[in-house]
PDB file of C-alpha atoms and ligand atoms in Angstrom:
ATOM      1  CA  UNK A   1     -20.663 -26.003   1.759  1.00  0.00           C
ATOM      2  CA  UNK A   2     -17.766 -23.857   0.690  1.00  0.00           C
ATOM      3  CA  UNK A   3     -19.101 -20.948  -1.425  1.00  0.00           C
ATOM      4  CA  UNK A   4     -16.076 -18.729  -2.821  1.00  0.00           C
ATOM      5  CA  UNK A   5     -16.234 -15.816  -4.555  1.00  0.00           C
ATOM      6  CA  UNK A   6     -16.337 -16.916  -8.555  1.00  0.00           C
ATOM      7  CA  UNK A   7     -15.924 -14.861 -11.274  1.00  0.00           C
ATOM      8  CA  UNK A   8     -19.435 -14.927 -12.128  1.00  0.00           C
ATOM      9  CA  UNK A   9     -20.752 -14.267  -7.854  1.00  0.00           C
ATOM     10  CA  UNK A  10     -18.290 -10.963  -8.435  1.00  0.00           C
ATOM     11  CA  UNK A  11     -20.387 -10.399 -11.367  1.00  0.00           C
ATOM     12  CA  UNK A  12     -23.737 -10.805  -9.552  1.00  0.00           C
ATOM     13  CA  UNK A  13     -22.178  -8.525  -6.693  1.00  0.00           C
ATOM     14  CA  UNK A  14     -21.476  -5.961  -9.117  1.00  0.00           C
ATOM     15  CA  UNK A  15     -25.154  -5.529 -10.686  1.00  0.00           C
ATOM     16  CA  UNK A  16     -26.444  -5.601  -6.967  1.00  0.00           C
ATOM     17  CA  UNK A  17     -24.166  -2.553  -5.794  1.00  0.00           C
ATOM     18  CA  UNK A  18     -25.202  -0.672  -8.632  1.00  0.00           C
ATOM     19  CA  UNK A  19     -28.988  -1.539  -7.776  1.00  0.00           C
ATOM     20  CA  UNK A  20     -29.496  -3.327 -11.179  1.00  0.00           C
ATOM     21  CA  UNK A  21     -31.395  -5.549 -10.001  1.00  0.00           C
ATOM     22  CA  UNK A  22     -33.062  -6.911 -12.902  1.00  0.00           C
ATOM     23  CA  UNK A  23     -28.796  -6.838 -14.563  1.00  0.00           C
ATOM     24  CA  UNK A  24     -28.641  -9.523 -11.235  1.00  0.00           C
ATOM     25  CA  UNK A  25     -31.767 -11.356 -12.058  1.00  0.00           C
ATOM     26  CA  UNK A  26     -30.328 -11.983 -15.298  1.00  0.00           C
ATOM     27  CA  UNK A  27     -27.550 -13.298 -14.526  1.00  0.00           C
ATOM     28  CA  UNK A  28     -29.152 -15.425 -11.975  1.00  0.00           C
ATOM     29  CA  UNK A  29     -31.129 -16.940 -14.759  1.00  0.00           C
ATOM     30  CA  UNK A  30     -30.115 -20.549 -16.224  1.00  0.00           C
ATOM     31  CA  UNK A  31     -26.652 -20.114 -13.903  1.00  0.00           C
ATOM     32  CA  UNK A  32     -26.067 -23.086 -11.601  1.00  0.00           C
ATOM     33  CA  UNK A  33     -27.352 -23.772  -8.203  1.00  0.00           C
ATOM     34  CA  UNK A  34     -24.392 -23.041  -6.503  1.00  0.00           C
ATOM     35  CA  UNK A  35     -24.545 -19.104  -7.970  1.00  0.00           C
ATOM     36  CA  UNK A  36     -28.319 -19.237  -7.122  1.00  0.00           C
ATOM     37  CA  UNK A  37     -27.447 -20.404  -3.721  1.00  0.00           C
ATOM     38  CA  UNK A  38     -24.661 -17.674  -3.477  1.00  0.00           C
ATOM     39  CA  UNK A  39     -27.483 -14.913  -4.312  1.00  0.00           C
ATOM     40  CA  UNK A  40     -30.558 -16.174  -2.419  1.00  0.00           C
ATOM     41  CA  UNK A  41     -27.596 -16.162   0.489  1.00  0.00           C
ATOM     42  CA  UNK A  42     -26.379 -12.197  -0.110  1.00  0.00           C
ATOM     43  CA  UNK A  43     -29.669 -10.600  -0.576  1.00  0.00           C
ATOM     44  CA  UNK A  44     -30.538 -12.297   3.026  1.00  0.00           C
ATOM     45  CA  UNK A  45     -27.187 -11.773   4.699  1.00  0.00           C
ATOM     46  CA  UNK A  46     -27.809  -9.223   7.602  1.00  0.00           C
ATOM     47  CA  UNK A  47     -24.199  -7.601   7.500  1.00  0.00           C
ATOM     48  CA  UNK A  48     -25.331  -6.732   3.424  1.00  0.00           C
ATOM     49  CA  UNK A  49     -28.486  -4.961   4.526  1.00  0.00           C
ATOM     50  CA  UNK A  50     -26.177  -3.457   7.689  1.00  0.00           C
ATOM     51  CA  UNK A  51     -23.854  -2.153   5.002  1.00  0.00           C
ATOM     52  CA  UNK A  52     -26.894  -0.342   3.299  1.00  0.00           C
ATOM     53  CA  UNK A  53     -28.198   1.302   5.820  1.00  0.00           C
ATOM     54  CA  UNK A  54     -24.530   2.631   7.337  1.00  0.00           C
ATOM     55  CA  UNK A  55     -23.535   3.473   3.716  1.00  0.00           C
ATOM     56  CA  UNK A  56     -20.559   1.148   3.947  1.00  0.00           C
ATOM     57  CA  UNK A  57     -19.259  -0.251   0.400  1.00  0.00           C
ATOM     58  CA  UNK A  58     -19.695  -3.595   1.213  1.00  0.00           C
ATOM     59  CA  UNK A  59     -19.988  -5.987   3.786  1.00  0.00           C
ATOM     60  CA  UNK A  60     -16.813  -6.583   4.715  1.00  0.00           C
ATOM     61  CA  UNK A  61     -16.413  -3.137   6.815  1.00  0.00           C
ATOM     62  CA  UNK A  62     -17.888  -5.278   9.553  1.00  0.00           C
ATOM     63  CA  UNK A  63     -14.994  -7.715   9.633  1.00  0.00           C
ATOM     64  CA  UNK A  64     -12.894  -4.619  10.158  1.00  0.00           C
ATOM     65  CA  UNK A  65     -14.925  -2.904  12.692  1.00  0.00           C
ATOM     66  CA  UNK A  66     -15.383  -6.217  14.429  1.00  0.00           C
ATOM     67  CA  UNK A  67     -11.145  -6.781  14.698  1.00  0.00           C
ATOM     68  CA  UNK A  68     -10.435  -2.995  15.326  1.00  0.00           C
ATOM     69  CA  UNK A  69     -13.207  -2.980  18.432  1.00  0.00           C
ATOM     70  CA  UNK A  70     -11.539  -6.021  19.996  1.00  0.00           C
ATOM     71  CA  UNK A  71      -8.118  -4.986  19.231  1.00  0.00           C
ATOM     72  CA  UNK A  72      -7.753  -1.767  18.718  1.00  0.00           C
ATOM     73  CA  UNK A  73      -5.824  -1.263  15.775  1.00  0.00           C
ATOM     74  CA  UNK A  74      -6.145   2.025  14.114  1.00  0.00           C
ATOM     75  CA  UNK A  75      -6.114   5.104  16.082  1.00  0.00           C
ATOM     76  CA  UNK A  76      -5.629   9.005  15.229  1.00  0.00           C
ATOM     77  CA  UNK A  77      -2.183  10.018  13.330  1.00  0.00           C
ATOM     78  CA  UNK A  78      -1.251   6.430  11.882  1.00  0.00           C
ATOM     79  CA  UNK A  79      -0.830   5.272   8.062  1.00  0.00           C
ATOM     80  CA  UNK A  80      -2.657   2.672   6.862  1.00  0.00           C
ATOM     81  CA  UNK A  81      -2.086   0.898   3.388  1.00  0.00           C
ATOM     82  CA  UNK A  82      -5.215  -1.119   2.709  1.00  0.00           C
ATOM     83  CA  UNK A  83      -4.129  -3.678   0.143  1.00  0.00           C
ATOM     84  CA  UNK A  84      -6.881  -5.147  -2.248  1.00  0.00           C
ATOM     85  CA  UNK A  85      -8.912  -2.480  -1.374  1.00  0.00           C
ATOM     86  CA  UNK A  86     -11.799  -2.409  -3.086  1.00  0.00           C
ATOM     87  CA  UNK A  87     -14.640  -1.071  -3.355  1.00  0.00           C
ATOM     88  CA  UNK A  88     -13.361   0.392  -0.452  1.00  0.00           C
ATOM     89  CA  UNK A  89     -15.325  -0.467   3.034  1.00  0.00           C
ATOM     90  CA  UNK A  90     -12.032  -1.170   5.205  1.00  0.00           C
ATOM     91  CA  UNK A  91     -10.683   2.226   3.836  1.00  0.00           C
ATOM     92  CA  UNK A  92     -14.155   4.075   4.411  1.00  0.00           C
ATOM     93  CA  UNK A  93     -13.790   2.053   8.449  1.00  0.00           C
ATOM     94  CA  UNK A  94      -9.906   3.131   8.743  1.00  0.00           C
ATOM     95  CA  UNK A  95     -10.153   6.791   7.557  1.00  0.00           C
ATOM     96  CA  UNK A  96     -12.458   8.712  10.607  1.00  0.00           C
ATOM     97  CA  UNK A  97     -10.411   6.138  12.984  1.00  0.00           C
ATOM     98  CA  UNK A  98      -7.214   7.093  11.945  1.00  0.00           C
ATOM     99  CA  UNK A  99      -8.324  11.129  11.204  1.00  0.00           C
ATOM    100  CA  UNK A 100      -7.175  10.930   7.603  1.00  0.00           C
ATOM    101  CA  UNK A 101      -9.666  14.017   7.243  1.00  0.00           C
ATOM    102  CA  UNK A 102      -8.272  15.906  10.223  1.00  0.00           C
ATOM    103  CA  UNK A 103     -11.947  15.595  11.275  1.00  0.00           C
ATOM    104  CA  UNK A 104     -10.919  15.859  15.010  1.00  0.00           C
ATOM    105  CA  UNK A 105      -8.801  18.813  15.369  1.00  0.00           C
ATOM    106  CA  UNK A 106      -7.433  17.804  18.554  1.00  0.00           C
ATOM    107  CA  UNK A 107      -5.551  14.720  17.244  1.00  0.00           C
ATOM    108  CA  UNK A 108      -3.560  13.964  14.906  1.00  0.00           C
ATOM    109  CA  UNK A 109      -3.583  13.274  11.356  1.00  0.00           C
ATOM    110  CA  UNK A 110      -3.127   9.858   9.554  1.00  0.00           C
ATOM    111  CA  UNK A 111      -3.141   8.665   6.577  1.00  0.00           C
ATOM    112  CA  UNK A 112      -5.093   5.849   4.354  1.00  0.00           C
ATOM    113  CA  UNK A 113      -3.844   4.622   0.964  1.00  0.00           C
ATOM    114  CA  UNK A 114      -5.542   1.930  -0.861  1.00  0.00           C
ATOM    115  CA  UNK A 115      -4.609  -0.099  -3.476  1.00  0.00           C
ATOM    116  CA  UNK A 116      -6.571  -2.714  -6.048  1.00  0.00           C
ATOM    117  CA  UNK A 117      -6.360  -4.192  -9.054  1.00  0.00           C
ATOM    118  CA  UNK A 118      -9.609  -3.344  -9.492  1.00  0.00           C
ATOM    119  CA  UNK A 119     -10.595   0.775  -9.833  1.00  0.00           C
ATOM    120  CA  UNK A 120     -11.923   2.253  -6.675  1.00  0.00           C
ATOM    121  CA  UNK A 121     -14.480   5.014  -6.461  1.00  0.00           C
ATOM    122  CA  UNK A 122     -13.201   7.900  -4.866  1.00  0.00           C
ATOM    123  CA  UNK A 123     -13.194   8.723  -0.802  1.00  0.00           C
ATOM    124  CA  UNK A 124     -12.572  11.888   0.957  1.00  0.00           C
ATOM    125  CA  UNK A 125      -9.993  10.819   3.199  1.00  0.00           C
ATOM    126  CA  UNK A 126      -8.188   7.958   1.281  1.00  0.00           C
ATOM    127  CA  UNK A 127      -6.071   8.220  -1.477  1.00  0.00           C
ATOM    128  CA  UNK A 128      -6.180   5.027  -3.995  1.00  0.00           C
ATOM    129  CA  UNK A 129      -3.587   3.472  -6.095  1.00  0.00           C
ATOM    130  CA  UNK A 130      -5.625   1.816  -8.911  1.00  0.00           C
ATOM    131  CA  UNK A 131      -5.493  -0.186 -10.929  1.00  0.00           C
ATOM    132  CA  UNK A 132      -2.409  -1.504  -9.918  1.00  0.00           C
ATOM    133  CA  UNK A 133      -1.286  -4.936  -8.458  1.00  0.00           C
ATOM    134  CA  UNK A 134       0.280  -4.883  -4.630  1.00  0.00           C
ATOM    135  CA  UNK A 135       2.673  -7.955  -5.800  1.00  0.00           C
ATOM    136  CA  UNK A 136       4.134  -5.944  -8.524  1.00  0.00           C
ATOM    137  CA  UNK A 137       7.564  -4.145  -7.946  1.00  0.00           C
ATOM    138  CA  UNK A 138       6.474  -0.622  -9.830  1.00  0.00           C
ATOM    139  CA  UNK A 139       3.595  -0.801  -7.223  1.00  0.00           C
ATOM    140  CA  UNK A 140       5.719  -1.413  -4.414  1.00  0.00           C
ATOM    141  CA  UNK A 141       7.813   2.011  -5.583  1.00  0.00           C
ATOM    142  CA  UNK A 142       4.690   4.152  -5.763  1.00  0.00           C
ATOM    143  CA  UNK A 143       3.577   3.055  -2.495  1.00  0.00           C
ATOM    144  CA  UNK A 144       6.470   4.066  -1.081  1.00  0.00           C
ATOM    145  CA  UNK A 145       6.455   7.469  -2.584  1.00  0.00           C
ATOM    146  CA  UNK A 146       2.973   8.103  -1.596  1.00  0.00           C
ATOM    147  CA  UNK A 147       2.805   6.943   2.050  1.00  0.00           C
ATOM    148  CA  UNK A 148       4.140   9.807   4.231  1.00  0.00           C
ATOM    149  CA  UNK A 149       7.802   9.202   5.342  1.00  0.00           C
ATOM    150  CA  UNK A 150       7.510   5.977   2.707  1.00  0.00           C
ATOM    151  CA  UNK A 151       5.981   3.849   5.750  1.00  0.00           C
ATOM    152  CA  UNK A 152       2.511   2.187   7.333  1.00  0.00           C
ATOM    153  CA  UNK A 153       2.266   1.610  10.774  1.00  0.00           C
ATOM    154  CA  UNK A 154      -0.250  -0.598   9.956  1.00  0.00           C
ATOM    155  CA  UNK A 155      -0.596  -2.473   6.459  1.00  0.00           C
ATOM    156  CA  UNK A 156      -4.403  -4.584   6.033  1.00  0.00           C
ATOM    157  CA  UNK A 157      -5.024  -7.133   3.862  1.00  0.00           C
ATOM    158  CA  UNK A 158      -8.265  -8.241   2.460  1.00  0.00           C
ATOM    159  CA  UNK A 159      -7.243  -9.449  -0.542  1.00  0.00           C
ATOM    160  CA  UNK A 160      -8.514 -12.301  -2.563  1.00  0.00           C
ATOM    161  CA  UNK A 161      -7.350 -13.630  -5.809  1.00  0.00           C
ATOM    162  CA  UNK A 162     -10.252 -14.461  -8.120  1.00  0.00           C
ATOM    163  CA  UNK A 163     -10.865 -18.017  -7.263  1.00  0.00           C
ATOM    164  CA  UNK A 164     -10.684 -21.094  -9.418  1.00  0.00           C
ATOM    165  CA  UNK A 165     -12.760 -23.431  -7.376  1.00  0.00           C
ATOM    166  CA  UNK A 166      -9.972 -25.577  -6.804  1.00  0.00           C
ATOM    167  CA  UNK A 167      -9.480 -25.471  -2.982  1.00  0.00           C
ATOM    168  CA  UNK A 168      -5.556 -25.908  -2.446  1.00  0.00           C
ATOM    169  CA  UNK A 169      -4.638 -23.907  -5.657  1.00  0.00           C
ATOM    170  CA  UNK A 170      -6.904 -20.941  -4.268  1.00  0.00           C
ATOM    171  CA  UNK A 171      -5.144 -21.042  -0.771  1.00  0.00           C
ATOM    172  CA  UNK A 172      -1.580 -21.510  -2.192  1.00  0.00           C
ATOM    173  CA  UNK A 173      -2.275 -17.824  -4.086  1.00  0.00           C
ATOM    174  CA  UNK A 174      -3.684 -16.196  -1.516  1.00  0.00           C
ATOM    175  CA  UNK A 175      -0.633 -17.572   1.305  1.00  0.00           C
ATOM    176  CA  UNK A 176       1.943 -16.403  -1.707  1.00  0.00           C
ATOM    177  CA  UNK A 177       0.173 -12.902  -1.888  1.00  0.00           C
ATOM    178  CA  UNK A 178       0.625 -12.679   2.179  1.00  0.00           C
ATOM    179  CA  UNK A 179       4.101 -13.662   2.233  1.00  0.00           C
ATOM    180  CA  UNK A 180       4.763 -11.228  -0.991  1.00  0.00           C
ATOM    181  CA  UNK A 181       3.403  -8.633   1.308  1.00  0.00           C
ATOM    182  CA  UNK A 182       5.405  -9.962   4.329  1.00  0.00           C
ATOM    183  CA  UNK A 183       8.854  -9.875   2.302  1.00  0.00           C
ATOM    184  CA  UNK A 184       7.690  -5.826   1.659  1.00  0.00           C
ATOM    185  CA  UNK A 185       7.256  -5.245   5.127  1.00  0.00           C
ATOM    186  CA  UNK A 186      10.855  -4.620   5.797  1.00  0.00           C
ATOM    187  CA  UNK A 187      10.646  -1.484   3.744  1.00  0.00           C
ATOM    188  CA  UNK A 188       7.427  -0.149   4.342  1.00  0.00           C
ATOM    189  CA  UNK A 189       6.493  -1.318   7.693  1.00  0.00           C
ATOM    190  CA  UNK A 190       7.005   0.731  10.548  1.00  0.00           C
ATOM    191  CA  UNK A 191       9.082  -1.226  13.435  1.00  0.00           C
ATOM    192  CA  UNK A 192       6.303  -1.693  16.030  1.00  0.00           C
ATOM    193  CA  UNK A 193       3.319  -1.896  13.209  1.00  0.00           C
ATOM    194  CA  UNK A 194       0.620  -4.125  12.069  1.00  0.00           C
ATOM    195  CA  UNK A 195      -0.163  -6.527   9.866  1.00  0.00           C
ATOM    196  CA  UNK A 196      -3.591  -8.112   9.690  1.00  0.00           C
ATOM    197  CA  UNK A 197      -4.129 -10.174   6.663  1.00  0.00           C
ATOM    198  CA  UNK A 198      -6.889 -12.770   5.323  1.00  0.00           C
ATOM    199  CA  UNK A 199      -5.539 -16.391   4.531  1.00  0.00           C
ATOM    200  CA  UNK A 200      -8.202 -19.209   3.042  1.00  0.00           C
ATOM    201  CA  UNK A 201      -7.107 -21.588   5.761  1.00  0.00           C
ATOM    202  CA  UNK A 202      -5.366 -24.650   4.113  1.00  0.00           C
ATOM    203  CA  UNK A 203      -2.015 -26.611   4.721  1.00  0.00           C
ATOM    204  CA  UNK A 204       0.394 -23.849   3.793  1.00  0.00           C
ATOM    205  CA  UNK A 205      -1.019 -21.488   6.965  1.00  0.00           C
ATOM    206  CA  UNK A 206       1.442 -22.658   8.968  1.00  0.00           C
ATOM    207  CA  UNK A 207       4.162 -21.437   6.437  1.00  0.00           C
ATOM    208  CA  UNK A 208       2.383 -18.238   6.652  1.00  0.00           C
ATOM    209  CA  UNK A 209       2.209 -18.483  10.800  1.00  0.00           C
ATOM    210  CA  UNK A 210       5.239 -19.661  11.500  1.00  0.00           C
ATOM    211  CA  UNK A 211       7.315 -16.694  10.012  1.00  0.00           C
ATOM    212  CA  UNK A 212       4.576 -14.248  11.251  1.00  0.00           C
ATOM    213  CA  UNK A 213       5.559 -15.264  14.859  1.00  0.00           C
ATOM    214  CA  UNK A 214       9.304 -15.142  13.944  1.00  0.00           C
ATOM    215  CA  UNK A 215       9.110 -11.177  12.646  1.00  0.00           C
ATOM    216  CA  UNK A 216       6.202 -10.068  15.172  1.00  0.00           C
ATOM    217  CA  UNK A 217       5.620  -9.792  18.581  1.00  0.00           C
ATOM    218  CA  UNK A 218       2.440 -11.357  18.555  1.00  0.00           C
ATOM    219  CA  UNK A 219       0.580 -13.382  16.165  1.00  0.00           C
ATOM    220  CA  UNK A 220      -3.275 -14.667  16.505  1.00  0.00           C
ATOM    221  CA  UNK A 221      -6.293 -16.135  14.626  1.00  0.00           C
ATOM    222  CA  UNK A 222      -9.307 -14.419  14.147  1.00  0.00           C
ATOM    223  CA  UNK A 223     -12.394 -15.473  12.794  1.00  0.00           C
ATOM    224  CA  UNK A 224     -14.838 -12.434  12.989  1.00  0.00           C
ATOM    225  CA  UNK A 225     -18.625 -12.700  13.205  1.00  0.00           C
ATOM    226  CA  UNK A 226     -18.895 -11.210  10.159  1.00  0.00           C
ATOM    227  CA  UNK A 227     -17.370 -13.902   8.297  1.00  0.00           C
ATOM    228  CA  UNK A 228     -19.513 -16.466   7.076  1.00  0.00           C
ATOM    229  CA  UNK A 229     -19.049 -19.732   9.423  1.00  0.00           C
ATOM    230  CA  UNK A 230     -18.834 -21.779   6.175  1.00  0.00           C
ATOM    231  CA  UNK A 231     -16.199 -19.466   4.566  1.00  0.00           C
ATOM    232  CA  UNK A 232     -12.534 -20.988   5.431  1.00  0.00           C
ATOM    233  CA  UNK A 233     -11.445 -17.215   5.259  1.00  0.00           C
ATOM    234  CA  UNK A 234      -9.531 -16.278   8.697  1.00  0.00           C
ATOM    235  CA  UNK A 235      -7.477 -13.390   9.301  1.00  0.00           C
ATOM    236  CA  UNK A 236      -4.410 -13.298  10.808  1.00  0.00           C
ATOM    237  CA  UNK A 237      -3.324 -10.665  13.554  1.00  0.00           C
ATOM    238  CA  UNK A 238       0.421  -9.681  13.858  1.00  0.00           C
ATOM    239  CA  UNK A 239       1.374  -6.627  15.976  1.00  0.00           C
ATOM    240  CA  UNK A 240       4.972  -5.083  16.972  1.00  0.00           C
ATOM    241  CA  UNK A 241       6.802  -5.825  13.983  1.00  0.00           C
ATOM    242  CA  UNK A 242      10.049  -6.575  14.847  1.00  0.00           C
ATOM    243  CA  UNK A 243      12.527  -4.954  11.616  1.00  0.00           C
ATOM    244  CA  UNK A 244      14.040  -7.457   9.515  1.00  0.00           C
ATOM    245  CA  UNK A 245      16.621  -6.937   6.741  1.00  0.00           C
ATOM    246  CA  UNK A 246      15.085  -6.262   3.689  1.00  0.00           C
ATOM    247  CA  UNK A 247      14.608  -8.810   0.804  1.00  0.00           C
ATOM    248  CA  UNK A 248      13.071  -6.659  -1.813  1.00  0.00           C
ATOM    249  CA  UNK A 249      15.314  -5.862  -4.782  1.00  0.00           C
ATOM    250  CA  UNK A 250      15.026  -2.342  -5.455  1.00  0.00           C
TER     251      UNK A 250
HETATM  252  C1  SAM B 301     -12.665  -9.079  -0.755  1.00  0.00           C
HETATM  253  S1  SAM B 301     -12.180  -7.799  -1.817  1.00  0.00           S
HETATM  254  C2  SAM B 301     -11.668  -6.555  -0.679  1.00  0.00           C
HETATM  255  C3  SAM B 301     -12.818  -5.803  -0.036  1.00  0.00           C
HETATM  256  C4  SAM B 301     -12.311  -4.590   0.702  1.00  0.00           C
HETATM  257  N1  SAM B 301     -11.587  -4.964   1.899  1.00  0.00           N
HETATM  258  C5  SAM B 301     -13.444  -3.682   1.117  1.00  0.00           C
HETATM  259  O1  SAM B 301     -13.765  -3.679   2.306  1.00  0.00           O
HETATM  260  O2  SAM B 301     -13.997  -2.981   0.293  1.00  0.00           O
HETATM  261  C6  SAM B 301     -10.647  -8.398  -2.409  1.00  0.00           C
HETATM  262  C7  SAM B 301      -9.935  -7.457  -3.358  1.00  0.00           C
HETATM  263  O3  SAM B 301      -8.592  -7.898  -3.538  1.00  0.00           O
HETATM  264  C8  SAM B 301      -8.194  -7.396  -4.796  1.00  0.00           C
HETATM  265  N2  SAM B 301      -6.929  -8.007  -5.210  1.00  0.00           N
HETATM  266  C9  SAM B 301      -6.698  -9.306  -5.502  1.00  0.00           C
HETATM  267  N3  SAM B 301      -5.428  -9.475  -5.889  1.00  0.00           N
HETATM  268  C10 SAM B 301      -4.829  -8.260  -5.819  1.00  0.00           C
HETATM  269  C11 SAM B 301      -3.504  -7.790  -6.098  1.00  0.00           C
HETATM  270  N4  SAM B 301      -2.535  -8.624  -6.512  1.00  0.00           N
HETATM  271  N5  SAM B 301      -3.248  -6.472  -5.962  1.00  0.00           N
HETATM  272  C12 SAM B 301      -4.222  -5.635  -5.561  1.00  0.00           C
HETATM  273  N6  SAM B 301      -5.484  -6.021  -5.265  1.00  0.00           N
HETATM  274  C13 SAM B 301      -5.785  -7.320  -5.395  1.00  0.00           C
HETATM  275  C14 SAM B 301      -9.373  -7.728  -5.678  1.00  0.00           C
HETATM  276  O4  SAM B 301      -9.344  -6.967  -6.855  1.00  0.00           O
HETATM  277  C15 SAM B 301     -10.549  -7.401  -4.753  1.00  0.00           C
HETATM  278  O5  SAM B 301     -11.050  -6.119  -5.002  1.00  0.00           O
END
C-alpha cells in the first residue's frame, strides 16, 4: 500500500521530533487508519531509531549515506546545494564528507548550502536559505550569490511537494520540480558535477530520464535500502554534467 507523506503524517512527524509524544498521540486519535498505519509504521522503522541514536535529523540521512558509500559522491573541497533540505539530515551527511568545517586540515574545504521552504534549524557547517522556494527565480539569484564562485559541483534533491493523495498529480509536481532544477543547472552546475534527485516513479520519468542522459554522462536508478519497498520514491543518479546553454531568464 502506497503511504505518502500527507499533510497531517508531516504533522505527526513534527510532534515526534520534538518528543511530544502525547502532541503525536493526539493527533493519532480519531484520524484514519491509513495515518494510524503511517505511525504504528515510523515508531517501528529501524532507520528512525538509527537516526536517534547517530543524532541524524531524520531518517532520510541513510538514503544519502547509502548512495554516497556506493557511489561516492561527495568528497573534501566540493559545493553542495541540498535542495528541499529540511530538517536537514542530507546536509548534516554532506558537511564532514565534503569538510565544510575544515575539520580535516589536510584537505580541502567545501561548501554545503541548503535550501527549504520550510525553516531549518541551524548546522555548523551548512549555511541555509530558508524559507525560500528552489523553483522561484529570487531564490535562484541568492543561490548563486551564496555558493562560492556562484556554482555546485554537486546539487541533491530530496524534495517532495506536500502530497495530495492523488498519485499522477503528485508525480507530475515532483518531475516539474526536477526538471525546474535541471533547466538551473546550466548556471549553477559545475561542468563535470552531480545531480542526484528523488522522482515518485510514474509515467512522466522517462521525460525526466531521457533528458538526464542527453546533458550527463551517466544516468542510473537507485532505489536505496533505506527507502521503504512500498514507497514509489527512486532517486535518480546523473554524474559529468555535460554544459548546456542556459535557459534561465535572468
Ligand atoms: C523529504 S523532505 C527532505 C528531507 C531532507 N533531505 C533531510 O534529509 O532532512 C522534503 C523537503 O522538500 C521541501 N520542499 C518541497 N518543495 C520545495 C520547494 N519548492 N523549494 C524548497 N523546498 C521544497 C519540503 O519543505 C520538505 O522539507
Amino acid at each position: 500500500m502506497q503511504l505518502r507523506l500527507t499533510s497531517r503524517c508531516w504533522k505527526l512527524l513534527c510532534a515526534l521530533r520534538h518528543e511530544r509524544f502525547h502532541t503525536a498521540a493526539q493527533h493519532c486519535k480519531g484520524r484514519t487508519g491509513t495515518e494510524h498505519l503511517w505511525l504504528m509504521r515510523h515508531l517501528k522503522d529501524p532507520y528512525v531509531k538509527a537516526a536517534k541514536v547517530e543524532c541524524y535529523r531524520c531518517r532520510s540521512a541513510f538514503k544519502l549515506l547509502e548512495i554516497n558509500k556506493k557511489h561516492k559522491i561527495l568528497r573534501p573541497g566540493l559545493r553542495v546545494l541540498d535542495c528541499g533540505a529540511a530538517p536537514g539530515a542530507w546536509s548534516q551527511v554532506a558537511v564532514p564528507r565534503v569538510n565544510a568545517t575544515g575539520t580535516d586540515p589536510s584537505s580541502p574545504v567545501g561548501f554545503v548550502l541548503g535550501v527549504d521552504l520550510l525553516h531549518i534549524h541551524p548546522l555548523e557547517g551548512a549555511t541555509f536559505l530558508c524559507p525560500a522556494d528552489v523553483t522561484n527565480p529570487k531564490t535562484f539569484q541568492r543561490i548563486m550569490e551564496l555558493l562560492p564562485g556562484g556554482k555546485a559541483d554537486v546539487i541533491l534533491s530530496d524534495m517532495a511537494p506536500n502530497a495530495t493523495g492523488i498519485r499522477d498529480l503528485d508525480h507530475d509536481r515532483l518531475i516539474s520540480m526536477c526538471l525546474t532544477l535541471l533547466d538551473m543547472a546550466p548556471d549553477i552546475l559545475h561542468p563535470g558535477g552531480t545531480l542526484l534527485c528523488k522522482i515518485w516513479a510514474g509515467s512522466r520519468s522517462h521525460w525526466l530520464q531521457k533528458r538526464l542522459t542527453e546533458e550527463f554522462q551517466s544516468t542510473r536508478n537507485i532505489k536505496p535500502e533505506a527507502s521503504r519497498k512500498e514507497s514509489s520514491e527512486v532517486y535518480f543518479l546523473a554524474t559529468q554534467y555535460r554544459r548546456r546553454k542556459s535557459s534561465v531568464k535572468q
